[in-house]
Amino acid sequence: MNPVSLIFLALAMSTDAFAAAIGKGSSLHKPRLTEALRTGLIFGVIEAITPIIGWLIGQAATRWVAEWDHWIAFTLLVILGMHMIYNGLKHEDEEEEKPGQHSFLILAVTAFATSIDALAVGVGLAFVDVNIWVAAAAIGLATMTMVTLGVMLGRVLGAVVGKRAEIVGGVVLMIVGATILYEHLSV
């Protein structure tokens, strides 16, 4: 995977966490930088670990699916991208969170929920030429940065951006999947 695709993948993986962070930030009266950094760190670490777990699962299955690996990566990324777009388009009445709901456990569960897609992407990454440690670090760093910004911008952007970030992330995932397929088929 080329560096540009890796950057786009990392940013795409962070968009659902960014959307969640906007929600978290919008529920705080005045988010402090320390609260934003704490939230970003929790999300970033969890988002970095999940693709490694997925990659290990994918590595175990590599010898059975080597002929179709690029199709598997493409399919997983497109399905995840479509799911993110669907989630970004559906209209839900989100209940307003109370500031007391920002405990470590609540943040960790939210971070894990938003990183399930990174687990699936990790499975797909097992079938392409990528250093999983670099990919996981990029995903974790992008997520930490985006979540920290999301919490701080939450009060302002909550009503404006909301789920649109998830739609953009879904489109980017589908483009990364198409790029993987194109690179493999053009060799």
PDB file of N, CA and C in Angstrom, residues 122-165:
ATOM      1  N   GLY A 122      -8.288  -4.243   9.297  1.00  0.00           N
ATOM      2  CA  GLY A 122      -7.089  -5.012   9.633  1.00  0.00           C
ATOM      3  C   GLY A 122      -7.081  -6.373   8.974  1.00  0.00           C
ATOM      4  N   VAL A 123      -8.248  -7.034   8.937  1.00  0.00           N
ATOM      5  CA  VAL A 123      -8.349  -8.317   8.235  1.00  0.00           C
ATOM      6  C   VAL A 123      -7.994  -8.111   6.768  1.00  0.00           C
ATOM      7  N   GLY A 124      -8.549  -7.078   6.157  1.00  0.00           N
ATOM      8  CA  GLY A 124      -8.252  -6.783   4.755  1.00  0.00           C
ATOM      9  C   GLY A 124      -6.793  -6.441   4.516  1.00  0.00           C
ATOM     10  N   LEU A 125      -6.162  -5.752   5.464  1.00  0.00           N
ATOM     11  CA  LEU A 125      -4.757  -5.367   5.316  1.00  0.00           C
ATOM     12  C   LEU A 125      -3.822  -6.570   5.340  1.00  0.00           C
ATOM     13  N   ALA A 126      -4.278  -7.685   5.896  1.00  0.00           N
ATOM     14  CA  ALA A 126      -3.454  -8.897   5.914  1.00  0.00           C
ATOM     15  C   ALA A 126      -3.210  -9.419   4.506  1.00  0.00           C
ATOM     16  N   PHE A 127      -4.030  -9.000   3.557  1.00  0.00           N
ATOM     17  CA  PHE A 127      -3.941  -9.516   2.195  1.00  0.00           C
ATOM     18  C   PHE A 127      -3.252  -8.559   1.236  1.00  0.00           C
ATOM     19  N   VAL A 128      -2.742  -7.449   1.720  1.00  0.00           N
ATOM     20  CA  VAL A 128      -2.024  -6.500   0.869  1.00  0.00           C
ATOM     21  C   VAL A 128      -0.648  -6.232   1.464  1.00  0.00           C
ATOM     22  N   ASP A 129       0.209  -5.653   0.662  1.00  0.00           N
ATOM     23  CA  ASP A 129       1.573  -5.362   1.096  1.00  0.00           C
ATOM     24  C   ASP A 129       1.578  -4.084   1.935  1.00  0.00           C
ATOM     25  N   VAL A 130       1.509  -4.271   3.266  1.00  0.00           N
ATOM     26  CA  VAL A 130       1.495  -3.129   4.171  1.00  0.00           C
ATOM     27  C   VAL A 130       2.173  -3.529   5.480  1.00  0.00           C
ATOM     28  N   ASN A 131       2.903  -2.601   6.062  1.00  0.00           N
ATOM     29  CA  ASN A 131       3.478  -2.813   7.386  1.00  0.00           C
ATOM     30  C   ASN A 131       2.375  -2.484   8.393  1.00  0.00           C
ATOM     31  N   ILE A 132       1.851  -3.505   9.061  1.00  0.00           N
ATOM     32  CA  ILE A 132       0.700  -3.313   9.946  1.00  0.00           C
ATOM     33  C   ILE A 132       1.016  -2.374  11.102  1.00  0.00           C
ATOM     34  N   TRP A 133       2.269  -2.362  11.551  1.00  0.00           N
ATOM     35  CA  TRP A 133       2.637  -1.494  12.676  1.00  0.00           C
ATOM     36  C   TRP A 133       2.599  -0.028  12.262  1.00  0.00           C
ATOM     37  N   VAL A 134       3.057   0.251  11.046  1.00  0.00           N
ATOM     38  CA  VAL A 134       2.997   1.625  10.528  1.00  0.00           C
ATOM     39  C   VAL A 134       1.539   2.018  10.298  1.00  0.00           C
ATOM     40  N   ALA A 135       0.768   1.093   9.713  1.00  0.00           N
ATOM     41  CA  ALA A 135      -0.652   1.372   9.464  1.00  0.00           C
ATOM     42  C   ALA A 135      -1.397   1.621  10.777  1.00  0.00           C
ATOM     43  N   ALA A 136      -1.154   0.774  11.785  1.00  0.00           N
ATOM     44  CA  ALA A 136      -1.825   0.930  13.080  1.00  0.00           C
ATOM     45  C   ALA A 136      -1.427   2.246  13.744  1.00  0.00           C
ATOM     46  N   ALA A 137      -0.141   2.590  13.654  1.00  0.00           N
ATOM     47  CA  ALA A 137       0.317   3.857  14.237  1.00  0.00           C
ATOM     48  C   ALA A 137      -0.330   5.042  13.523  1.00  0.00           C
ATOM     49  N   ALA A 138      -0.418   4.966  12.191  1.00  0.00           N
ATOM     50  CA  ALA A 138      -1.046   6.046  11.426  1.00  0.00           C
ATOM     51  C   ALA A 138      -2.525   6.175  11.784  1.00  0.00           C
ATOM     52  N   ILE A 139      -3.214   5.041  11.882  1.00  0.00           N
ATOM     53  CA  ILE A 139      -4.633   5.054  12.238  1.00  0.00           C
ATOM     54  C   ILE A 139      -4.824   5.602  13.651  1.00  0.00           C
ATOM     55  N   GLY A 140      -3.995   5.152  14.584  1.00  0.00           N
ATOM     56  CA  GLY A 140      -4.094   5.627  15.964  1.00  0.00           C
ATOM     57  C   GLY A 140      -3.804   7.109  16.090  1.00  0.00           C
ATOM     58  N   LEU A 141      -2.756   7.576  15.412  1.00  0.00           N
ATOM     59  CA  LEU A 141      -2.397   8.998  15.467  1.00  0.00           C
ATOM     60  C   LEU A 141      -3.472   9.865  14.817  1.00  0.00           C
ATOM     61  N   ALA A 142      -3.957   9.430  13.653  1.00  0.00           N
ATOM     62  CA  ALA A 142      -5.017  10.190  12.983  1.00  0.00           C
ATOM     63  C   ALA A 142      -6.265  10.251  13.859  1.00  0.00           C
ATOM     64  N   THR A 143      -6.605   9.117  14.478  1.00  0.00           N
ATOM     65  CA  THR A 143      -7.793   9.078  15.331  1.00  0.00           C
ATOM     66  C   THR A 143      -7.614   9.966  16.551  1.00  0.00           C
ATOM     67  N   MET A 144      -6.455   9.886  17.187  1.00  0.00           N
ATOM     68  CA  MET A 144      -6.208  10.727  18.362  1.00  0.00           C
ATOM     69  C   MET A 144      -6.343  12.208  17.996  1.00  0.00           C
ATOM     70  N   THR A 145      -5.753  12.588  16.877  1.00  0.00           N
ATOM     71  CA  THR A 145      -5.807  13.980  16.437  1.00  0.00           C
ATOM     72  C   THR A 145      -7.236  14.401  16.110  1.00  0.00           C
ATOM     73  N   MET A 146      -7.926  13.572  15.327  1.00  0.00           N
ATOM     74  CA  MET A 146      -9.290  13.914  14.914  1.00  0.00           C
ATOM     75  C   MET A 146     -10.253  13.960  16.100  1.00  0.00           C
ATOM     76  N   VAL A 147     -10.097  13.033  17.047  1.00  0.00           N
ATOM     77  CA  VAL A 147     -10.983  13.014  18.214  1.00  0.00           C
ATOM     78  C   VAL A 147     -10.716  14.222  19.105  1.00  0.00           C
ATOM     79  N   THR A 148      -9.448  14.553  19.315  1.00  0.00           N
ATOM     80  CA  THR A 148      -9.119  15.730  20.119  1.00  0.00           C
ATOM     81  C   THR A 148      -9.736  16.980  19.495  1.00  0.00           C
ATOM     82  N   LEU A 149      -9.564  17.124  18.186  1.00  0.00           N
ATOM     83  CA  LEU A 149     -10.174  18.262  17.489  1.00  0.00           C
ATOM     84  C   LEU A 149     -11.700  18.195  17.551  1.00  0.00           C
ATOM     85  N   GLY A 150     -12.243  16.990  17.394  1.00  0.00           N
ATOM     86  CA  GLY A 150     -13.693  16.816  17.422  1.00  0.00           C
ATOM     87  C   GLY A 150     -14.316  17.235  18.737  1.00  0.00           C
ATOM     88  N   VAL A 151     -13.663  16.873  19.841  1.00  0.00           N
ATOM     89  CA  VAL A 151     -14.181  17.269  21.156  1.00  0.00           C
ATOM     90  C   VAL A 151     -14.145  18.790  21.287  1.00  0.00           C
ATOM     91  N   MET A 152     -13.030  19.394  20.885  1.00  0.00           N
ATOM     92  CA  MET A 152     -12.903  20.847  21.015  1.00  0.00           C
ATOM     93  C   MET A 152     -13.868  21.593  20.086  1.00  0.00           C
ATOM     94  N   LEU A 153     -14.103  21.027  18.918  1.00  0.00           N
ATOM     95  CA  LEU A 153     -14.989  21.688  17.963  1.00  0.00           C
ATOM     96  C   LEU A 153     -16.450  21.273  18.122  1.00  0.00           C
ATOM     97  N   GLY A 154     -16.698  20.328  19.001  1.00  0.00           N
ATOM     98  CA  GLY A 154     -18.034  19.763  19.147  1.00  0.00           C
ATOM     99  C   GLY A 154     -19.136  20.766  19.393  1.00  0.00           C
ATOM    100  N   ARG A 155     -18.881  21.720  20.247  1.00  0.00           N
ATOM    101  CA  ARG A 155     -19.920  22.707  20.545  1.00  0.00           C
ATOM    102  C   ARG A 155     -20.305  23.497  19.297  1.00  0.00           C
ATOM    103  N   VAL A 156     -19.306  23.821  18.490  1.00  0.00           N
ATOM    104  CA  VAL A 156     -19.566  24.644  17.312  1.00  0.00           C
ATOM    105  C   VAL A 156     -20.074  23.804  16.141  1.00  0.00           C
ATOM    106  N   LEU A 157     -19.426  22.669  15.909  1.00  0.00           N
ATOM    107  CA  LEU A 157     -19.717  21.888  14.714  1.00  0.00           C
ATOM    108  C   LEU A 157     -20.795  20.828  14.881  1.00  0.00           C
ATOM    109  N   GLY A 158     -21.197  20.547  16.097  1.00  0.00           N
ATOM    110  CA  GLY A 158     -22.155  19.471  16.340  1.00  0.00           C
ATOM    111  C   GLY A 158     -23.383  19.541  15.452  1.00  0.00           C
ATOM    112  N   ALA A 159     -23.947  20.702  15.327  1.00  0.00           N
ATOM    113  CA  ALA A 159     -25.160  20.850  14.525  1.00  0.00           C
ATOM    114  C   ALA A 159     -24.860  20.909  13.032  1.00  0.00           C
ATOM    115  N   VAL A 160     -23.667  21.374  12.659  1.00  0.00           N
ATOM    116  CA  VAL A 160     -23.349  21.581  11.251  1.00  0.00           C
ATOM    117  C   VAL A 160     -22.810  20.319  10.576  1.00  0.00           C
ATOM    118  N   VAL A 161     -21.755  19.709  11.129  1.00  0.00           N
ATOM    119  CA  VAL A 161     -21.083  18.583  10.482  1.00  0.00           C
ATOM    120  C   VAL A 161     -21.779  17.272  10.800  1.00  0.00           C
ATOM    121  N   GLY A 162     -21.934  16.981  12.072  1.00  0.00           N
ATOM    122  CA  GLY A 162     -22.607  15.764  12.505  1.00  0.00           C
ATOM    123  C   GLY A 162     -22.163  14.528  11.757  1.00  0.00           C
ATOM    124  N   LYS A 163     -23.100  13.890  11.081  1.00  0.00           N
ATOM    125  CA  LYS A 163     -22.844  12.615  10.423  1.00  0.00           C
ATOM    126  C   LYS A 163     -22.205  12.770   9.041  1.00  0.00           C
ATOM    127  N   ARG A 164     -22.040  13.976   8.547  1.00  0.00           N
ATOM    128  CA  ARG A 164     -21.410  14.163   7.235  1.00  0.00           C
ATOM    129  C   ARG A 164     -19.981  13.642   7.222  1.00  0.00           C
ATOM    130  N   ALA A 165     -19.296  13.727   8.371  1.00  0.00           N
ATOM    131  CA  ALA A 165     -17.927  13.212   8.450  1.00  0.00           C
ATOM    132  C   ALA A 165     -17.908  11.717   8.177  1.00  0.00           C
TER     133      ALA A 165
END
